JSON list of C-alpha atoms in Angstrom, two decimals:
[
{"chain": "A", "resi": 1, "resn": "MET", "atom": "CA", "xyz": [5.28, -38.73, -105.61]},
{"chain": "A", "resi": 2, "resn": "PRO", "atom": "CA", "xyz": [1.59, -39.59, -106.23]},
{"chain": "A", "resi": 3, "resn": "ARG", "atom": "CA", "xyz": [0.40, -43.06, -105.29]},
{"chain": "A", "resi": 4, "resn": "TYR", "atom": "CA", "xyz": [-2.46, -44.92, -106.96]},
{"chain": "A", "resi": 5, "resn": "ARG", "atom": "CA", "xyz": [-4.58, -47.87, -105.87]},
{"chain": "A", "resi": 6, "resn": "LEU", "atom": "CA", "xyz": [-5.72, -50.13, -108.71]},
{"chain": "A", "resi": 7, "resn": "THR", "atom": "CA", "xyz": [-8.07, -53.13, -108.74]},
{"chain": "A", "resi": 8, "resn": "LEU", "atom": "CA", "xyz": [-7.19, -55.83, -111.25]},
{"chain": "A", "resi": 9, "resn": "GLU", "atom": "CA", "xyz": [-8.95, -58.73, -112.89]},
{"chain": "A", "resi": 10, "resn": "TYR", "atom": "CA", "xyz": [-6.96, -61.43, -114.63]},
{"chain": "A", "resi": 11, "resn": "ASP", "atom": "CA", "xyz": [-7.05, -64.93, -116.01]},
{"chain": "A", "resi": 12, "resn": "GLY", "atom": "CA", "xyz": [-3.98, -66.60, -114.56]},
{"chain": "A", "resi": 13, "resn": "SER", "atom": "CA", "xyz": [-3.95, -69.49, -117.03]},
{"chain": "A", "resi": 14, "resn": "GLY", "atom": "CA", "xyz": [-1.24, -68.02, -119.22]},
{"chain": "A", "resi": 15, "resn": "TYR", "atom": "CA", "xyz": [0.93, -66.54, -116.49]},
{"chain": "A", "resi": 16, "resn": "ASN", "atom": "CA", "xyz": [3.63, -67.98, -114.28]},
{"chain": "A", "resi": 17, "resn": "GLY", "atom": "CA", "xyz": [2.01, -66.42, -111.24]},
{"chain": "A", "resi": 18, "resn": "PHE", "atom": "CA", "xyz": [1.74, -62.76, -110.26]},
{"chain": "A", "resi": 19, "resn": "GLN", "atom": "CA", "xyz": [5.30, -61.98, -109.19]},
{"chain": "A", "resi": 20, "resn": "ALA", "atom": "CA", "xyz": [7.73, -60.80, -111.87]},
{"chain": "A", "resi": 21, "resn": "GLN", "atom": "CA", "xyz": [10.22, -63.42, -113.04]},
{"chain": "A", "resi": 22, "resn": "ALA", "atom": "CA", "xyz": [12.96, -63.22, -115.63]},
{"chain": "A", "resi": 23, "resn": "ASP", "atom": "CA", "xyz": [11.95, -64.68, -119.01]},
{"chain": "A", "resi": 24, "resn": "GLN", "atom": "CA", "xyz": [8.56, -65.82, -117.68]},
{"chain": "A", "resi": 25, "resn": "PRO", "atom": "CA", "xyz": [5.14, -64.26, -118.40]},
{"chain": "A", "resi": 26, "resn": "THR", "atom": "CA", "xyz": [3.68, -62.87, -115.17]},
{"chain": "A", "resi": 27, "resn": "VAL", "atom": "CA", "xyz": [0.84, -60.54, -114.23]},
{"chain": "A", "resi": 28, "resn": "GLN", "atom": "CA", "xyz": [3.25, -58.12, -112.57]},
{"chain": "A", "resi": 29, "resn": "GLY", "atom": "CA", "xyz": [5.41, -58.05, -115.68]},
{"chain": "A", "resi": 30, "resn": "ALA", "atom": "CA", "xyz": [2.42, -57.28, -117.89]},
{"chain": "A", "resi": 31, "resn": "VAL", "atom": "CA", "xyz": [1.30, -54.39, -115.70]},
{"chain": "A", "resi": 32, "resn": "GLU", "atom": "CA", "xyz": [4.77, -52.92, -115.31]},
{"chain": "A", "resi": 33, "resn": "ARG", "atom": "CA", "xyz": [5.35, -53.00, -119.07]},
{"chain": "A", "resi": 34, "resn": "ALA", "atom": "CA", "xyz": [2.06, -51.18, -119.56]},
{"chain": "A", "resi": 35, "resn": "ILE", "atom": "CA", "xyz": [3.11, -48.50, -117.08]},
{"chain": "A", "resi": 36, "resn": "THR", "atom": "CA", "xyz": [6.37, -47.94, -118.94]},
{"chain": "A", "resi": 37, "resn": "ALA", "atom": "CA", "xyz": [4.54, -47.77, -122.27]},
{"chain": "A", "resi": 38, "resn": "PHE", "atom": "CA", "xyz": [2.08, -45.25, -120.79]},
{"chain": "A", "resi": 39, "resn": "CYS", "atom": "CA", "xyz": [4.40, -42.78, -119.08]},
{"chain": "A", "resi": 40, "resn": "GLY", "atom": "CA", "xyz": [7.96, -43.94, -119.72]},
{"chain": "A", "resi": 41, "resn": "GLU", "atom": "CA", "xyz": [8.59, -44.76, -116.07]},
{"chain": "A", "resi": 42, "resn": "THR", "atom": "CA", "xyz": [10.09, -48.01, -114.79]},
{"chain": "A", "resi": 43, "resn": "VAL", "atom": "CA", "xyz": [8.33, -48.85, -111.54]},
{"chain": "A", "resi": 44, "resn": "ARG", "atom": "CA", "xyz": [7.93, -51.84, -109.26]},
{"chain": "A", "resi": 45, "resn": "ILE", "atom": "CA", "xyz": [4.33, -52.39, -108.18]},
{"chain": "A", "resi": 46, "resn": "ALA", "atom": "CA", "xyz": [3.16, -53.72, -104.81]},
{"chain": "A", "resi": 47, "resn": "ALA", "atom": "CA", "xyz": [0.30, -56.24, -104.64]},
{"chain": "A", "resi": 48, "resn": "ALA", "atom": "CA", "xyz": [-2.10, -57.38, -101.94]},
{"chain": "A", "resi": 49, "resn": "GLY", "atom": "CA", "xyz": [-1.29, -61.00, -102.74]},
{"chain": "A", "resi": 50, "resn": "ARG", "atom": "CA", "xyz": [1.17, -62.88, -104.93]},
{"chain": "A", "resi": 51, "resn": "THR", "atom": "CA", "xyz": [-1.04, -65.44, -106.63]},
{"chain": "A", "resi": 52, "resn": "ASP", "atom": "CA", "xyz": [0.52, -68.67, -107.90]},
{"chain": "A", "resi": 53, "resn": "THR", "atom": "CA", "xyz": [0.77, -69.95, -111.45]},
{"chain": "A", "resi": 54, "resn": "GLY", "atom": "CA", "xyz": [-2.69, -70.49, -112.92]},
{"chain": "A", "resi": 55, "resn": "VAL", "atom": "CA", "xyz": [-4.56, -68.66, -110.14]},
{"chain": "A", "resi": 56, "resn": "HIS", "atom": "CA", "xyz": [-7.04, -66.00, -111.21]},
{"chain": "A", "resi": 57, "resn": "ALA", "atom": "CA", "xyz": [-8.29, -62.73, -109.70]},
{"chain": "A", "resi": 58, "resn": "THR", "atom": "CA", "xyz": [-11.41, -60.61, -109.86]},
{"chain": "A", "resi": 59, "resn": "GLY", "atom": "CA", "xyz": [-10.32, -58.26, -107.08]},
{"chain": "A", "resi": 60, "resn": "GLN", "atom": "CA", "xyz": [-6.52, -58.12, -106.85]},
{"chain": "A", "resi": 61, "resn": "VAL", "atom": "CA", "xyz": [-5.29, -54.76, -105.53]},
{"chain": "A", "resi": 62, "resn": "ILE", "atom": "CA", "xyz": [-1.98, -53.15, -106.42]},
{"chain": "A", "resi": 63, "resn": "GLY", "atom": "CA", "xyz": [-0.27, -49.88, -105.60]},
{"chain": "A", "resi": 64, "resn": "ILE", "atom": "CA", "xyz": [1.94, -47.84, -107.90]},
{"chain": "A", "resi": 65, "resn": "ASP", "atom": "CA", "xyz": [3.95, -44.63, -107.43]},
{"chain": "A", "resi": 66, "resn": "LEU", "atom": "CA", "xyz": [4.38, -42.32, -110.41]},
{"chain": "A", "resi": 67, "resn": "GLU", "atom": "CA", "xyz": [6.55, -39.24, -110.74]},
{"chain": "A", "resi": 68, "resn": "ARG", "atom": "CA", "xyz": [3.80, -37.16, -112.34]},
{"chain": "A", "resi": 69, "resn": "THR", "atom": "CA", "xyz": [0.24, -36.69, -111.13]},
{"chain": "A", "resi": 70, "resn": "TRP", "atom": "CA", "xyz": [-2.33, -38.02, -113.57]},
{"chain": "A", "resi": 71, "resn": "PRO", "atom": "CA", "xyz": [-6.13, -38.23, -113.31]},
{"chain": "A", "resi": 72, "resn": "ALA", "atom": "CA", "xyz": [-6.96, -41.69, -111.96]},
{"chain": "A", "resi": 73, "resn": "ALA", "atom": "CA", "xyz": [-9.21, -42.38, -114.94]},
{"chain": "A", "resi": 74, "resn": "THR", "atom": "CA", "xyz": [-6.34, -41.60, -117.29]},
{"chain": "A", "resi": 75, "resn": "VAL", "atom": "CA", "xyz": [-4.08, -44.11, -115.52]},
{"chain": "A", "resi": 76, "resn": "MET", "atom": "CA", "xyz": [-6.74, -46.83, -115.71]},
{"chain": "A", "resi": 77, "resn": "ASN", "atom": "CA", "xyz": [-7.63, -46.23, -119.35]},
{"chain": "A", "resi": 78, "resn": "ALA", "atom": "CA", "xyz": [-4.00, -45.95, -120.46]},
{"chain": "A", "resi": 79, "resn": "LEU", "atom": "CA", "xyz": [-2.95, -49.18, -118.77]},
{"chain": "A", "resi": 80, "resn": "ASN", "atom": "CA", "xyz": [-5.93, -51.02, -120.23]},
{"chain": "A", "resi": 81, "resn": "ALA", "atom": "CA", "xyz": [-5.05, -49.68, -123.67]},
{"chain": "A", "resi": 82, "resn": "HIS", "atom": "CA", "xyz": [-1.52, -51.01, -123.34]},
{"chain": "A", "resi": 83, "resn": "MET", "atom": "CA", "xyz": [-2.73, -54.44, -122.11]},
{"chain": "A", "resi": 84, "resn": "VAL", "atom": "CA", "xyz": [-5.22, -55.26, -124.87]},
{"chain": "A", "resi": 85, "resn": "ASP", "atom": "CA", "xyz": [-3.21, -58.38, -125.71]},
{"chain": "A", "resi": 86, "resn": "GLU", "atom": "CA", "xyz": [-2.96, -59.47, -122.07]},
{"chain": "A", "resi": 87, "resn": "ALA", "atom": "CA", "xyz": [-5.51, -61.36, -119.95]},
{"chain": "A", "resi": 88, "resn": "VAL", "atom": "CA", "xyz": [-5.26, -58.55, -117.39]},
{"chain": "A", "resi": 89, "resn": "ALA", "atom": "CA", "xyz": [-7.61, -55.58, -116.93]},
{"chain": "A", "resi": 90, "resn": "VAL", "atom": "CA", "xyz": [-7.72, -52.62, -114.57]},
{"chain": "A", "resi": 91, "resn": "LEU", "atom": "CA", "xyz": [-11.22, -52.36, -113.11]},
{"chain": "A", "resi": 92, "resn": "ASP", "atom": "CA", "xyz": [-10.72, -49.31, -110.94]},
{"chain": "A", "resi": 93, "resn": "CYS", "atom": "CA", "xyz": [-8.09, -46.70, -110.10]},
{"chain": "A", "resi": 94, "resn": "VAL", "atom": "CA", "xyz": [-8.12, -44.10, -107.33]},
{"chain": "A", "resi": 95, "resn": "ALA", "atom": "CA", "xyz": [-5.56, -41.79, -105.73]},
{"chain": "A", "resi": 96, "resn": "ALA", "atom": "CA", "xyz": [-4.15, -43.27, -102.50]},
{"chain": "A", "resi": 97, "resn": "GLU", "atom": "CA", "xyz": [-2.65, -41.73, -99.39]},
{"chain": "A", "resi": 98, "resn": "PRO", "atom": "CA", "xyz": [1.16, -41.69, -99.23]},
{"chain": "A", "resi": 99, "resn": "ASP", "atom": "CA", "xyz": [1.22, -44.14, -96.30]},
{"chain": "A", "resi": 100, "resn": "TRP", "atom": "CA", "xyz": [-1.20, -46.62, -97.88]},
{"chain": "A", "resi": 101, "resn": "HIS", "atom": "CA", "xyz": [0.32, -49.93, -99.02]},
{"chain": "A", "resi": 102, "resn": "ALA", "atom": "CA", "xyz": [-1.43, -52.60, -101.09]},
{"chain": "A", "resi": 103, "resn": "ARG", "atom": "CA", "xyz": [-0.07, -55.45, -98.98]},
{"chain": "A", "resi": 104, "resn": "PHE", "atom": "CA", "xyz": [0.67, -54.10, -95.53]},
{"chain": "A", "resi": 105, "resn": "SER", "atom": "CA", "xyz": [-2.46, -51.94, -95.20]},
{"chain": "A", "resi": 106, "resn": "ALA", "atom": "CA", "xyz": [-4.80, -54.82, -96.04]},
{"chain": "A", "resi": 107, "resn": "THR", "atom": "CA", "xyz": [-7.07, -56.01, -93.23]},
{"chain": "A", "resi": 108, "resn": "GLY", "atom": "CA", "xyz": [-8.65, -58.93, -95.06]},
{"chain": "A", "resi": 109, "resn": "ARG", "atom": "CA", "xyz": [-8.48, -61.06, -98.19]},
{"chain": "A", "resi": 110, "resn": "ARG", "atom": "CA", "xyz": [-11.22, -63.14, -99.77]},
{"chain": "A", "resi": 111, "resn": "TYR", "atom": "CA", "xyz": [-10.79, -66.17, -102.02]},
{"chain": "A", "resi": 112, "resn": "LEU", "atom": "CA", "xyz": [-13.28, -68.19, -104.02]},
{"chain": "A", "resi": 113, "resn": "TYR", "atom": "CA", "xyz": [-12.63, -71.75, -105.13]},
{"chain": "A", "resi": 114, "resn": "ARG", "atom": "CA", "xyz": [-14.86, -73.04, -107.96]},
{"chain": "A", "resi": 115, "resn": "ILE", "atom": "CA", "xyz": [-15.50, -76.74, -108.49]},
{"chain": "A", "resi": 116, "resn": "LEU", "atom": "CA", "xyz": [-17.50, -77.74, -111.56]},
{"chain": "A", "resi": 117, "resn": "ASN", "atom": "CA", "xyz": [-19.36, -80.82, -110.36]},
{"chain": "A", "resi": 118, "resn": "ARG", "atom": "CA", "xyz": [-20.83, -82.68, -113.32]},
{"chain": "A", "resi": 119, "resn": "PRO", "atom": "CA", "xyz": [-19.89, -85.62, -115.55]},
{"chain": "A", "resi": 120, "resn": "GLY", "atom": "CA", "xyz": [-19.19, -83.49, -118.63]},
{"chain": "A", "resi": 121, "resn": "ARG", "atom": "CA", "xyz": [-15.89, -81.64, -118.82]},
{"chain": "A", "resi": 122, "resn": "PRO", "atom": "CA", "xyz": [-15.85, -77.82, -119.09]},
{"chain": "A", "resi": 123, "resn": "ALA", "atom": "CA", "xyz": [-15.46, -76.12, -122.45]},
{"chain": "A", "resi": 124, "resn": "LEU", "atom": "CA", "xyz": [-16.19, -72.43, -121.77]},
{"chain": "A", "resi": 125, "resn": "ASP", "atom": "CA", "xyz": [-14.64, -72.58, -118.29]},
{"chain": "A", "resi": 126, "resn": "ARG", "atom": "CA", "xyz": [-11.67, -74.74, -119.17]},
{"chain": "A", "resi": 127, "resn": "GLY", "atom": "CA", "xyz": [-8.75, -73.64, -117.02]},
{"chain": "A", "resi": 128, "resn": "ARG", "atom": "CA", "xyz": [-11.03, -71.64, -114.74]},
{"chain": "A", "resi": 129, "resn": "VAL", "atom": "CA", "xyz": [-12.59, -74.39, -112.59]},
{"chain": "A", "resi": 130, "resn": "TRP", "atom": "CA", "xyz": [-11.60, -77.69, -111.03]},
{"chain": "A", "resi": 131, "resn": "HIS", "atom": "CA", "xyz": [-13.65, -80.38, -112.74]},
{"chain": "A", "resi": 132, "resn": "VAL", "atom": "CA", "xyz": [-14.85, -83.12, -110.37]},
{"chain": "A", "resi": 133, "resn": "ARG", "atom": "CA", "xyz": [-17.06, -85.69, -112.08]},
{"chain": "A", "resi": 134, "resn": "LYS", "atom": "CA", "xyz": [-18.40, -87.60, -109.08]},
{"chain": "A", "resi": 135, "resn": "PRO", "atom": "CA", "xyz": [-21.16, -85.95, -106.99]},
{"chain": "A", "resi": 136, "resn": "LEU", "atom": "CA", "xyz": [-20.01, -83.78, -104.09]},
{"chain": "A", "resi": 137, "resn": "ASP", "atom": "CA", "xyz": [-21.92, -83.33, -100.83]},
{"chain": "A", "resi": 138, "resn": "ALA", "atom": "CA", "xyz": [-21.63, -79.56, -100.33]},
{"chain": "A", "resi": 139, "resn": "VAL", "atom": "CA", "xyz": [-23.53, -79.72, -97.03]},
{"chain": "A", "resi": 140, "resn": "ALA", "atom": "CA", "xyz": [-21.00, -82.13, -95.54]},
{"chain": "A", "resi": 141, "resn": "MET", "atom": "CA", "xyz": [-18.14, -80.04, -96.92]},
{"chain": "A", "resi": 142, "resn": "HIS", "atom": "CA", "xyz": [-19.54, -76.91, -95.25]},
{"chain": "A", "resi": 143, "resn": "ALA", "atom": "CA", "xyz": [-19.97, -78.72, -91.94]},
{"chain": "A", "resi": 144, "resn": "ALA", "atom": "CA", "xyz": [-16.38, -79.95, -92.06]},
{"chain": "A", "resi": 145, "resn": "ALA", "atom": "CA", "xyz": [-15.09, -76.50, -93.00]},
{"chain": "A", "resi": 146, "resn": "GLN", "atom": "CA", "xyz": [-16.36, -74.97, -89.77]},
{"chain": "A", "resi": 147, "resn": "ALA", "atom": "CA", "xyz": [-13.58, -76.73, -87.85]},
{"chain": "A", "resi": 148, "resn": "LEU", "atom": "CA", "xyz": [-11.12, -74.50, -89.73]},
{"chain": "A", "resi": 149, "resn": "VAL", "atom": "CA", "xyz": [-12.70, -71.22, -88.62]},
{"chain": "A", "resi": 150, "resn": "GLY", "atom": "CA", "xyz": [-10.85, -69.31, -85.91]},
{"chain": "A", "resi": 151, "resn": "LEU", "atom": "CA", "xyz": [-7.24, -69.01, -84.77]},
{"chain": "A", "resi": 152, "resn": "HIS", "atom": "CA", "xyz": [-5.32, -72.21, -85.46]},
{"chain": "A", "resi": 153, "resn": "ASP", "atom": "CA", "xyz": [-1.95, -73.66, -86.25]},
{"chain": "A", "resi": 154, "resn": "PHE", "atom": "CA", "xyz": [-2.45, -74.41, -89.96]},
{"chain": "A", "resi": 155, "resn": "THR", "atom": "CA", "xyz": [0.75, -76.44, -90.43]},
{"chain": "A", "resi": 156, "resn": "THR", "atom": "CA", "xyz": [-1.31, -79.25, -91.99]},
{"chain": "A", "resi": 157, "resn": "PHE", "atom": "CA", "xyz": [-2.53, -76.90, -94.71]},
{"chain": "A", "resi": 158, "resn": "ARG", "atom": "CA", "xyz": [0.76, -75.08, -95.22]},
{"chain": "A", "resi": 159, "resn": "ASP", "atom": "CA", "xyz": [3.02, -75.68, -98.22]},
{"chain": "A", "resi": 160, "resn": "ILE", "atom": "CA", "xyz": [6.48, -76.95, -97.26]},
{"chain": "A", "resi": 161, "resn": "ASN", "atom": "CA", "xyz": [8.02, -73.98, -99.08]},
{"chain": "A", "resi": 162, "resn": "CYS", "atom": "CA", "xyz": [5.90, -71.40, -97.23]},
{"chain": "A", "resi": 163, "resn": "GLN", "atom": "CA", "xyz": [8.02, -68.47, -96.07]},
{"chain": "A", "resi": 164, "resn": "SER", "atom": "CA", "xyz": [5.63, -67.21, -93.38]},
{"chain": "A", "resi": 165, "resn": "LYS", "atom": "CA", "xyz": [7.27, -66.90, -89.98]},
{"chain": "A", "resi": 166, "resn": "SER", "atom": "CA", "xyz": [4.39, -68.62, -88.19]},
{"chain": "A", "resi": 167, "resn": "PRO", "atom": "CA", "xyz": [1.74, -71.22, -89.11]},
{"chain": "A", "resi": 168, "resn": "LEU", "atom": "CA", "xyz": [-0.76, -69.43, -86.86]},
{"chain": "A", "resi": 169, "resn": "LYS", "atom": "CA", "xyz": [-3.57, -67.79, -88.81]},
{"chain": "A", "resi": 170, "resn": "THR", "atom": "CA", "xyz": [-7.13, -66.72, -88.07]},
{"chain": "A", "resi": 171, "resn": "LEU", "atom": "CA", "xyz": [-9.66, -67.91, -90.64]},
{"chain": "A", "resi": 172, "resn": "ASP", "atom": "CA", "xyz": [-12.73, -65.68, -90.41]},
{"chain": "A", "resi": 173, "resn": "VAL", "atom": "CA", "xyz": [-14.98, -67.38, -92.96]},
{"chain": "A", "resi": 174, "resn": "ALA", "atom": "CA", "xyz": [-15.12, -70.88, -94.47]},
{"chain": "A", "resi": 175, "resn": "ARG", "atom": "CA", "xyz": [-18.29, -71.33, -96.49]},
{"chain": "A", "resi": 176, "resn": "VAL", "atom": "CA", "xyz": [-19.26, -74.06, -98.95]},
{"chain": "A", "resi": 177, "resn": "SER", "atom": "CA", "xyz": [-22.38, -73.88, -101.10]},
{"chain": "A", "resi": 178, "resn": "GLN", "atom": "CA", "xyz": [-23.94, -75.48, -104.15]},
{"chain": "A", "resi": 179, "resn": "VAL", "atom": "CA", "xyz": [-24.40, -72.99, -106.99]},
{"chain": "A", "resi": 180, "resn": "GLY", "atom": "CA", "xyz": [-26.02, -74.70, -109.94]},
{"chain": "A", "resi": 181, "resn": "GLU", "atom": "CA", "xyz": [-23.54, -77.25, -111.28]},
{"chain": "A", "resi": 182, "resn": "GLU", "atom": "CA", "xyz": [-20.74, -75.77, -109.20]},
{"chain": "A", "resi": 183, "resn": "VAL", "atom": "CA", "xyz": [-19.63, -76.06, -105.60]},
{"chain": "A", "resi": 184, "resn": "HIS", "atom": "CA", "xyz": [-18.20, -72.79, -104.32]},
{"chain": "A", "resi": 185, "resn": "LEU", "atom": "CA", "xyz": [-15.81, -72.53, -101.40]},
{"chain": "A", "resi": 186, "resn": "VAL", "atom": "CA", "xyz": [-15.26, -69.06, -99.91]},
{"chain": "A", "resi": 187, "resn": "PHE", "atom": "CA", "xyz": [-12.48, -68.31, -97.45]},
{"chain": "A", "resi": 188, "resn": "GLU", "atom": "CA", "xyz": [-11.81, -64.99, -95.73]},
{"chain": "A", "resi": 189, "resn": "ALA", "atom": "CA", "xyz": [-8.89, -64.04, -93.47]},
{"chain": "A", "resi": 190, "resn": "ARG", "atom": "CA", "xyz": [-6.48, -61.20, -92.87]},
{"chain": "A", "resi": 191, "resn": "SER", "atom": "CA", "xyz": [-3.78, -63.28, -94.54]},
{"chain": "A", "resi": 192, "resn": "PHE", "atom": "CA", "xyz": [-3.14, -66.85, -95.67]},
{"chain": "A", "resi": 193, "resn": "LEU", "atom": "CA", "xyz": [-0.23, -69.26, -95.73]},
{"chain": "A", "resi": 194, "resn": "HIS", "atom": "CA", "xyz": [1.24, -70.40, -99.04]},
{"chain": "A", "resi": 195, "resn": "ARG", "atom": "CA", "xyz": [-1.27, -72.71, -100.76]},
{"chain": "A", "resi": 196, "resn": "GLN", "atom": "CA", "xyz": [-3.45, -72.80, -97.66]},
{"chain": "A", "resi": 197, "resn": "VAL", "atom": "CA", "xyz": [-6.66, -72.25, -99.60]},
{"chain": "A", "resi": 198, "resn": "ARG", "atom": "CA", "xyz": [-5.92, -74.93, -102.19]},
{"chain": "A", "resi": 199, "resn": "SER", "atom": "CA", "xyz": [-4.93, -77.34, -99.41]},
{"chain": "A", "resi": 200, "resn": "MET", "atom": "CA", "xyz": [-8.18, -76.73, -97.54]},
{"chain": "A", "resi": 201, "resn": "ALA", "atom": "CA", "xyz": [-10.25, -76.98, -100.74]},
{"chain": "A", "resi": 202, "resn": "GLY", "atom": "CA", "xyz": [-8.70, -80.29, -101.74]},
{"chain": "A", "resi": 203, "resn": "THR", "atom": "CA", "xyz": [-9.18, -81.71, -98.26]},
{"chain": "A", "resi": 204, "resn": "LEU", "atom": "CA", "xyz": [-12.82, -80.62, -98.09]},
{"chain": "A", "resi": 205, "resn": "ALA", "atom": "CA", "xyz": [-13.44, -82.23, -101.49]},
{"chain": "A", "resi": 206, "resn": "GLU", "atom": "CA", "xyz": [-12.46, -85.55, -99.92]},
{"chain": "A", "resi": 207, "resn": "VAL", "atom": "CA", "xyz": [-15.35, -85.05, -97.49]},
{"chain": "A", "resi": 208, "resn": "GLY", "atom": "CA", "xyz": [-17.66, -84.18, -100.35]},
{"chain": "A", "resi": 209, "resn": "LEU", "atom": "CA", "xyz": [-16.70, -87.36, -102.18]},
{"chain": "A", "resi": 210, "resn": "GLY", "atom": "CA", "xyz": [-17.36, -89.46, -99.06]},
{"chain": "A", "resi": 211, "resn": "ARG", "atom": "CA", "xyz": [-13.73, -90.51, -98.65]},
{"chain": "A", "resi": 212, "resn": "TRP", "atom": "CA", "xyz": [-13.34, -88.53, -95.42]},
{"chain": "A", "resi": 213, "resn": "ALA", "atom": "CA", "xyz": [-15.79, -88.10, -92.56]},
{"chain": "A", "resi": 214, "resn": "VAL", "atom": "CA", "xyz": [-16.66, -84.57, -91.42]},
{"chain": "A", "resi": 215, "resn": "ALA", "atom": "CA", "xyz": [-14.66, -85.08, -88.22]},
{"chain": "A", "resi": 216, "resn": "ASP", "atom": "CA", "xyz": [-11.55, -86.06, -90.18]},
{"chain": "A", "resi": 217, "resn": "VAL", "atom": "CA", "xyz": [-10.89, -82.44, -91.18]},
{"chain": "A", "resi": 218, "resn": "ALA", "atom": "CA", "xyz": [-10.73, -81.32, -87.55]},
{"chain": "A", "resi": 219, "resn": "ALA", "atom": "CA", "xyz": [-8.40, -84.24, -86.82]},
{"chain": "A", "resi": 220, "resn": "ALA", "atom": "CA", "xyz": [-6.15, -83.29, -89.75]},
{"chain": "A", "resi": 221, "resn": "LEU", "atom": "CA", "xyz": [-5.96, -79.70, -88.50]},
{"chain": "A", "resi": 222, "resn": "GLU", "atom": "CA", "xyz": [-5.15, -80.86, -84.99]},
{"chain": "A", "resi": 223, "resn": "ALA", "atom": "CA", "xyz": [-2.36, -83.11, -86.29]},
{"chain": "A", "resi": 224, "resn": "ARG", "atom": "CA", "xyz": [-0.30, -80.04, -87.33]},
{"chain": "A", "resi": 225, "resn": "ASP", "atom": "CA", "xyz": [1.37, -82.28, -89.89]},
{"chain": "A", "resi": 226, "resn": "ARG", "atom": "CA", "xyz": [1.54, -81.63, -93.63]},
{"chain": "A", "resi": 227, "resn": "ALA", "atom": "CA", "xyz": [1.25, -85.37, -94.23]},
{"chain": "A", "resi": 228, "resn": "ALA", "atom": "CA", "xyz": [-2.26, -85.25, -92.74]},
{"chain": "A", "resi": 229, "resn": "CYS", "atom": "CA", "xyz": [-3.51, -82.90, -95.49]},
{"chain": "A", "resi": 230, "resn": "GLY", "atom": "CA", "xyz": [-5.70, -84.20, -98.28]},
{"chain": "A", "resi": 231, "resn": "PRO", "atom": "CA", "xyz": [-4.80, -83.71, -101.96]},
{"chain": "A", "resi": 232, "resn": "VAL", "atom": "CA", "xyz": [-4.06, -80.10, -102.89]},
{"chain": "A", "resi": 233, "resn": "ALA", "atom": "CA", "xyz": [-6.69, -78.72, -105.24]},
{"chain": "A", "resi": 234, "resn": "PRO", "atom": "CA", "xyz": [-5.42, -77.47, -108.62]},
{"chain": "A", "resi": 235, "resn": "ALA", "atom": "CA", "xyz": [-4.76, -73.78, -109.21]},
{"chain": "A", "resi": 236, "resn": "THR", "atom": "CA", "xyz": [-7.38, -73.56, -111.98]},
{"chain": "A", "resi": 237, "resn": "GLY", "atom": "CA", "xyz": [-10.34, -73.09, -109.63]},
{"chain": "A", "resi": 238, "resn": "LEU", "atom": "CA", "xyz": [-8.86, -70.42, -107.35]},
{"chain": "A", "resi": 239, "resn": "TYR", "atom": "CA", "xyz": [-9.71, -66.71, -107.47]},
{"chain": "A", "resi": 240, "resn": "LEU", "atom": "CA", "xyz": [-8.61, -63.78, -105.33]},
{"chain": "A", "resi": 241, "resn": "THR", "atom": "CA", "xyz": [-11.95, -61.94, -105.23]},
{"chain": "A", "resi": 242, "resn": "GLY", "atom": "CA", "xyz": [-11.39, -59.06, -102.86]},
{"chain": "A", "resi": 243, "resn": "VAL", "atom": "CA", "xyz": [-9.13, -57.21, -100.44]},
{"chain": "A", "resi": 244, "resn": "SER", "atom": "CA", "xyz": [-10.32, -55.14, -97.48]},
{"chain": "A", "resi": 245, "resn": "TYR", "atom": "CA", "xyz": [-8.62, -52.03, -96.11]}
]
């Protein structure tokens, strides 16, 4: 049974997350319907990450198994043709080894969080950024973020409904930079806890707004207490931008 690796881009605004749900629009549902329309097969796809409601992706990776061998370009073009009314696009498709798995073979995941930092609300990027009107100090946010890098117990930044067996994670990169009118937060790790990125982004924004000192982020991490977390940033600004294998 041939296996394919596909890279997806999607606007999560109109979807109830990635994972298929009965009677709810999801990214997985859109892709699986397109597969059935293309080749008549009913398959269940595997993804590198199950993004939440409203979260976007420019580099989500999925794996699919088909009964018949097709040229990879044919699979990509056919799925895109059957998703013209969806906010989902296949950017790339290649044949994968039989033992490759979109989720379990991944060695790293990269997320970008976009904050539009200006008085005027977004029009073109509505639903794709977090709009913060008051000025943010990106330099202070970056300094505070460095306390999160490394192997830590991230209980403070872990959603109470997280199903991970352990709160221990290694954060490889935490970078904050000013990009025009936006503040970009980039996080890289092998894997993340549920809503960890949004929890870290919201907490770091408190530093940027001057409500928290730089040292307060390290103290919150050390507390290992969800109550010590700052406000959780909205889903609108979060993007899964890449997966490493």
